[in-house]
């Protein structure tokens, strides 16, 4: 630990902004094994009655993009200290934990990053996870979020390995805007080719997520909607969020979803749709026919309004970091160390019994409390970075 901290201190003056990110990993709380192991019941609820249903697994803390709302280049520069390979959970360790989470009632597993397709041989992990079963005896809904840069070459092997669905991050169609936002001069055409490859491979319910920043890419809302309307790809607009502690978030750069929908409806008739499942993050809007009814052939859009319309009340998601820390909220300041149990010889029963009280004691509702919390998060505990636990 001392050598790692020393190496980081030798970085250029920007290092003071990087140190808390590493300290945060090291200081994550240890999970404790209860004296008596209790078998999973298939249902865990937290202090607000929210069940555990969705597990998001970060498979790498690395990304080949430098989007300023997630991994700004001035912080995540060429000297940034990423996790060493031996600190990452192996595919077998991830699969073992996923099996235990499924026993607690998880039904959906999402692979994230960083950029998950940078993890070598990821299709092997997908195949292992696809063989698992929920408490109902069904295969978990297995999905992946990616920036799309490597999707064209990976889509078919991922589908063959058992991946069900894919979500692609794309913040604009205008090439200059997109290159500026990813900050590595990556062309939008290559991401669009990845989306087409996903369709060709037979991946279903493909979604595209667009993070909207007022004054940066909000003029791309209508072009994006026109492009994906009727293509079988669902476009979702995400309010720019104050994730982590390095993206320089400002409220005046947030475009409220209500305003965004009003912009869309001025040109493209929409009707509101019901949620597809409890705990769904996106509010759904369907493209309307001339008769004013939803036309499934035209598809739909969604808005994710974590800033202006908090959905903490039915949040059913847990997040597993690249090195095996369990986080209970995207805006968490602390995680629980499951890797030490895995590598310390703990039995499945013991690890499952350690997971249960972590979720049962959960109280997280950051988005509901945002307006009442101090704006300055540089003192004391800092929120975990999205690139470390996924979106």
C-alpha positions as a printed Julia matrix, in Angstrom:
391×3 Matrix{Float64}:
   0.0     0.0     0.0
   2.78    2.39    0.94
   4.66    1.77   -2.32
   1.5     2.38   -4.36
   0.78    5.65   -2.57
   4.4     6.7    -2.98
   4.31    6.0    -6.69
   1.23    8.13   -7.07
   2.71   11.01   -5.11
   5.57   11.12   -7.59
   3.13   11.94  -10.36
   2.86   15.51  -11.67
   1.01   18.16   -9.58
  -2.37   16.84  -10.68
  -1.77   13.79   -8.47
  -3.65   15.26   -5.51
  -6.85   14.79   -7.53
  -5.97   11.17   -8.29
  -4.93    9.97   -4.83
  -8.45    9.85   -3.36
  -9.57    7.5    -6.13
  -6.93    4.96   -5.13
  -7.35    5.56   -1.4
 -11.04    4.9    -1.85
 -10.34    1.41   -3.19
  -7.87    0.58   -0.45
 -10.1     1.82    2.36
 -13.21   -0.05    1.25
 -14.95   -1.75    4.14
 -14.4    -5.41    4.83
 -17.39   -7.71    4.6
 -17.86   -9.79    7.72
 -18.97  -13.4     7.85
 -21.76  -13.9    10.4
 -21.13  -16.43   13.14
 -23.89  -18.64   11.75
 -24.31  -19.0     8.0
 -27.89  -18.72    6.75
 -28.94  -20.21    3.44
 -30.19  -17.69    0.82
 -33.98  -17.5     0.55
 -34.14  -16.04   -2.95
 -35.38  -12.7    -1.61
 -33.34   -9.96    0.03
 -34.9    -6.6     0.87
 -33.25   -3.5     2.27
 -34.49   -1.09    4.95
 -36.92    0.47    2.45
 -38.28   -2.86    1.21
 -36.33   -2.76   -2.06
 -35.46   -6.26   -3.35
 -32.07   -7.17   -4.8
 -32.73   -7.98   -8.47
 -29.97   -6.43  -10.61
 -26.19   -6.99  -10.33
 -23.82   -4.77  -12.3
 -20.31   -6.15  -12.6
 -17.35   -4.01  -13.61
 -14.76   -6.19  -15.34
 -12.09   -3.49  -15.85
 -11.29    0.01  -14.63
  -9.71    0.88  -17.99
 -11.34    2.66  -20.9
 -10.11    3.8   -24.31
 -12.35    6.91  -24.23
 -11.88   10.0   -22.06
 -15.42   11.35  -21.86
 -15.3    14.38  -19.59
 -18.39   13.34  -17.62
 -16.77   10.02  -16.65
 -12.98    9.84  -17.14
 -11.71   13.37  -17.84
  -8.32   13.3   -19.52
  -6.75   15.78  -17.11
  -7.33   13.3   -14.26
  -7.11    9.93  -16.02
  -3.92   10.77  -17.88
  -1.04    8.59  -19.1
   0.34    8.41  -15.54
  -2.92    7.31  -13.91
  -2.44    4.19  -11.78
  -4.86    1.48  -12.87
  -5.44   -1.68  -10.9
  -2.8    -4.39  -11.45
  -4.09   -7.51  -13.18
  -3.76   -9.7   -10.07
  -6.08   -7.34   -8.17
  -8.92   -7.95  -10.64
 -11.39  -10.7    -9.96
 -10.82  -13.68  -12.23
 -13.67  -14.9   -14.42
 -14.11  -17.86  -12.06
 -14.3   -15.54   -9.04
 -16.86  -13.32  -10.8
 -18.95  -16.35  -11.74
 -18.83  -17.7    -8.21
 -20.06  -14.41   -6.76
 -22.7   -14.06   -9.48
 -24.06  -17.5    -8.57
 -24.4   -16.42   -4.93
 -26.15  -13.18   -5.91
 -28.57  -15.16   -8.07
 -29.36  -17.31   -5.03
 -30.31  -14.08   -3.25
 -32.81  -13.17   -5.98
 -30.79  -11.38   -8.67
 -32.29  -11.9   -12.12
 -30.29   -9.55  -14.32
 -26.51   -9.29  -14.7
 -24.95   -6.37  -16.55
 -21.24   -6.35  -17.45
 -19.7    -2.89  -17.35
 -16.36   -1.11  -16.97
 -14.53    1.05  -17.75
 -14.92   -0.37  -21.19
 -15.72   -4.07  -20.66
 -14.65   -5.15  -24.14
 -11.07   -4.22  -23.22
 -11.06   -7.24  -20.86
  -9.33  -10.02  -22.77
 -11.45  -13.08  -23.64
 -14.6   -11.54  -22.15
 -16.74  -14.01  -24.09
 -15.41  -16.75  -21.78
 -16.92  -14.94  -18.8
 -20.17  -14.45  -20.71
 -20.32  -18.2   -21.37
 -19.75  -19.0   -17.7
 -22.46  -16.56  -16.57
 -24.91  -17.8   -19.2
 -24.78  -21.28  -17.66
 -25.97  -19.98  -14.27
 -29.61  -20.08  -13.2
 -31.85  -17.86  -11.1
 -33.87  -19.17   -8.16
 -36.7   -19.75  -10.67
 -34.48  -22.06  -12.71
 -34.21  -19.66  -15.65
 -31.1   -18.17  -17.21
 -30.29  -14.65  -15.97
 -30.9   -11.71  -18.28
 -27.29  -11.17  -19.36
 -26.43   -7.8   -20.84
 -23.45   -5.53  -21.42
 -22.81   -1.79  -21.64
 -20.09   -0.63  -24.03
 -18.85    2.49  -25.8
 -19.14    0.49  -29.02
 -15.56    0.99  -30.17
 -14.81   -2.76  -30.28
 -18.34   -4.03  -30.77
 -18.15   -4.62  -34.52
 -15.48   -7.29  -34.02
 -16.93   -8.74  -30.79
 -20.71   -8.81  -31.28
 -21.02  -12.25  -32.86
 -18.75  -14.08  -30.41
 -20.54  -12.43  -27.47
 -23.93  -13.51  -28.81
 -22.67  -17.06  -29.39
 -21.32  -17.13  -25.83
 -24.78  -16.33  -24.44
 -25.07  -12.54  -24.21
 -28.72  -11.48  -24.48
 -28.59   -7.73  -24.95
 -26.23   -4.8   -25.39
 -26.38   -1.1   -24.54
 -24.13    1.29  -26.44
 -23.09    4.72  -25.17
 -23.28    7.35  -27.95
 -23.46   11.06  -27.19
 -24.13   12.45  -30.66
 -24.21   11.77  -34.39
 -22.21   14.79  -35.46
 -18.67   13.48  -35.83
 -16.99   16.63  -34.51
 -19.21   16.68  -31.43
 -18.68   13.0   -30.77
 -14.9    13.18  -31.18
 -14.8    16.16  -28.83
 -16.86   14.38  -26.18
 -14.9    11.09  -26.25
 -11.72   13.22  -26.26
  -9.63   10.59  -28.09
 -10.72   11.56  -31.62
 -12.72    8.35  -32.13
 -15.1     8.49  -35.13
 -18.84    8.1   -34.72
 -19.01    5.88  -37.83
 -17.17    3.08  -36.01
 -19.69    3.09  -33.15
 -22.59    3.0   -35.61
 -20.9     0.04  -37.31
 -20.77   -1.71  -33.93
 -24.51   -1.17  -33.45
 -25.2    -2.64  -36.88
 -22.97   -5.62  -36.06
 -24.96   -6.19  -32.85
 -28.2    -6.28  -34.85
 -26.65   -8.63  -37.42
 -25.44  -10.95  -34.66
 -28.97  -11.29  -33.33
 -28.58   -9.38  -30.07
 -32.04   -8.24  -29.02
 -33.45   -5.04  -27.52
 -30.39   -2.98  -28.38
 -30.29    0.33  -26.55
 -28.27    3.49  -27.12
 -27.57    5.74  -24.15
 -26.9     9.44  -24.72
 -25.66   11.57  -21.83
 -27.01   15.07  -22.48
 -25.09   18.17  -21.38
 -26.75   21.51  -21.95
 -24.61   23.66  -24.22
 -22.42   20.72  -25.28
 -24.52   18.19  -27.18
 -28.17   19.01  -26.54
 -28.52   20.13  -30.17
 -27.98   16.46  -31.07
 -31.2    15.28  -29.37
 -33.45   15.51  -32.42
 -30.88   14.18  -34.92
 -30.33   11.16  -32.66
 -34.07   10.58  -32.31
 -34.63   10.81  -36.07
 -31.73    8.45  -36.77
 -32.83    5.62  -34.45
 -36.61    5.98  -34.89
 -37.95    2.84  -36.55
 -34.61    0.99  -36.53
 -35.28   -1.43  -33.67
 -32.79    0.42  -31.45
 -34.17    2.17  -28.36
 -32.59    5.55  -27.65
 -32.38    6.68  -24.04
 -31.41   10.16  -22.88
 -29.57   10.41  -19.55
 -29.42   13.56  -17.46
 -25.83   14.63  -16.84
 -25.11   13.37  -13.31
 -22.68   14.27  -10.52
 -21.05   10.84  -10.45
 -17.65   10.55   -8.83
 -15.65   13.59   -7.82
 -13.71   14.54  -10.96
 -16.16   15.43  -13.73
 -16.71   19.09  -12.75
 -20.5    18.64  -12.62
 -22.68   21.76  -12.6
 -26.45   21.9   -12.29
 -26.73   24.51  -15.05
 -25.39   21.91  -17.51
 -28.23   19.51  -16.71
 -31.04   19.46  -19.27
 -34.12   18.23  -17.36
 -35.83   15.28  -18.99
 -39.15   17.14  -19.0
 -37.62   19.84  -21.2
 -36.01   17.21  -23.41
 -39.32   15.41  -23.98
 -40.97   18.75  -24.79
 -38.34   19.35  -27.48
 -38.98   15.9   -28.97
 -42.76   16.21  -28.88
 -42.61   19.51  -30.77
 -41.53   17.51  -33.84
 -42.12   13.81  -33.11
 -45.47   12.83  -31.52
 -44.97   10.7   -28.41
 -47.21    8.83  -25.98
 -46.09    7.75  -22.52
 -45.68    3.99  -21.96
 -45.85    1.9   -18.82
 -42.66    0.57  -17.2
 -41.61   -2.89  -18.38
 -40.51   -4.01  -14.91
 -40.24   -2.76  -11.3
 -37.14   -0.69  -10.64
 -36.74    0.33  -14.28
 -34.59    3.45  -14.51
 -36.0     4.84  -17.75
 -39.35    6.56  -18.24
 -40.64    5.22  -21.58
 -42.17    7.21  -24.44
 -43.43    5.57  -27.64
 -43.52    7.16  -31.08
 -47.15    7.75  -32.0
 -49.01    6.91  -35.2
 -51.26    9.37  -37.02
 -54.07    8.04  -34.84
 -52.21    9.07  -31.7
 -51.45    5.52  -30.58
 -48.03    3.99  -29.99
 -46.69    2.45  -33.19
 -44.35   -0.41  -32.18
 -42.74   -0.31  -35.63
 -41.47    3.2   -34.87
 -40.12    2.16  -31.48
 -39.62    4.27  -28.4
 -37.28    6.52  -26.46
 -36.52    6.66  -22.76
 -35.35    9.3   -20.31
 -33.27    8.57  -17.23
 -33.81   11.44  -14.81
 -31.61   10.74  -11.8
 -31.15   14.46  -11.12
 -34.64   15.93  -11.56
 -36.88   12.89  -10.91
 -35.09   10.59   -8.49
 -36.03    6.91   -8.72
 -34.32    5.76   -5.52
 -37.6     4.45   -4.14
 -37.53    1.25   -6.17
 -33.81    0.95   -6.96
 -32.92   -2.75   -6.93
 -29.31   -2.58   -8.18
 -26.05   -3.63   -6.56
 -22.64   -3.01   -8.1
 -19.56   -5.23   -7.95
 -16.29   -3.43   -8.68
 -13.42   -4.75  -10.75
 -11.58   -5.92   -7.65
 -14.54   -7.34   -5.8
 -15.96   -4.46   -3.76
 -19.72   -4.44   -3.36
 -21.32   -0.99   -3.73
 -24.96   -0.27   -3.0
 -25.36    2.96   -4.97
 -23.86    4.68   -8.01
 -23.1     7.6    -5.7
 -21.6     5.52   -2.87
 -18.55    6.57   -0.88
 -17.69    3.11    0.44
 -17.73   -0.51   -0.69
 -17.58   -3.92    0.96
 -14.64   -6.22    0.29
 -15.81   -9.6    -1.04
 -12.51  -10.49   -2.7
 -10.83  -11.09    0.64
 -13.51  -13.69    1.4
 -13.07  -15.34   -1.99
  -9.31  -15.55   -1.64
  -9.34  -16.26    2.07
 -10.96  -19.66    1.74
 -14.5   -18.7     2.78
 -17.21  -21.17    1.76
 -20.12  -20.28   -0.53
 -22.41  -20.36    2.51
 -20.18  -17.94    4.4
 -19.93  -15.49    1.5
 -23.68  -15.6     0.85
 -24.24  -14.93    4.55
 -21.89  -11.94    4.38
 -23.73  -10.47    1.39
 -27.18  -10.7     2.98
 -26.78   -8.2     5.85
 -24.98   -5.71    3.6
 -28.1    -5.42    1.44
 -30.54   -5.72    4.33
 -28.95   -2.7     6.06
 -28.98   -0.59    2.89
 -30.44    2.91    3.23
 -29.03    4.61    0.09
 -31.1     7.31   -1.6
 -28.57    9.88   -2.75
 -30.59   11.3    -5.64
 -33.54   12.01   -3.35
 -31.23   13.87   -0.97
 -29.01   15.62   -3.56
 -30.47   19.1    -3.13
 -30.02   18.99    0.65
 -26.41   17.77    0.6
 -23.35   20.07    0.6
 -22.04   20.78   -2.9
 -18.39   20.41   -1.86
 -17.44   16.73   -1.75
 -13.69   17.3    -1.69
 -13.56   17.07    2.1
 -13.98   13.71    3.81
 -15.36   10.71    1.94
 -15.59   11.01   -1.83
 -17.98    9.27   -4.18
 -16.64    6.33   -6.12
 -15.84    7.03   -9.78
 -18.25    5.63  -12.38
 -15.36    4.19  -14.38
 -14.56    2.0   -11.38
 -18.03    0.53  -10.75
 -19.86    1.09  -14.04
 -22.94    3.18  -14.79
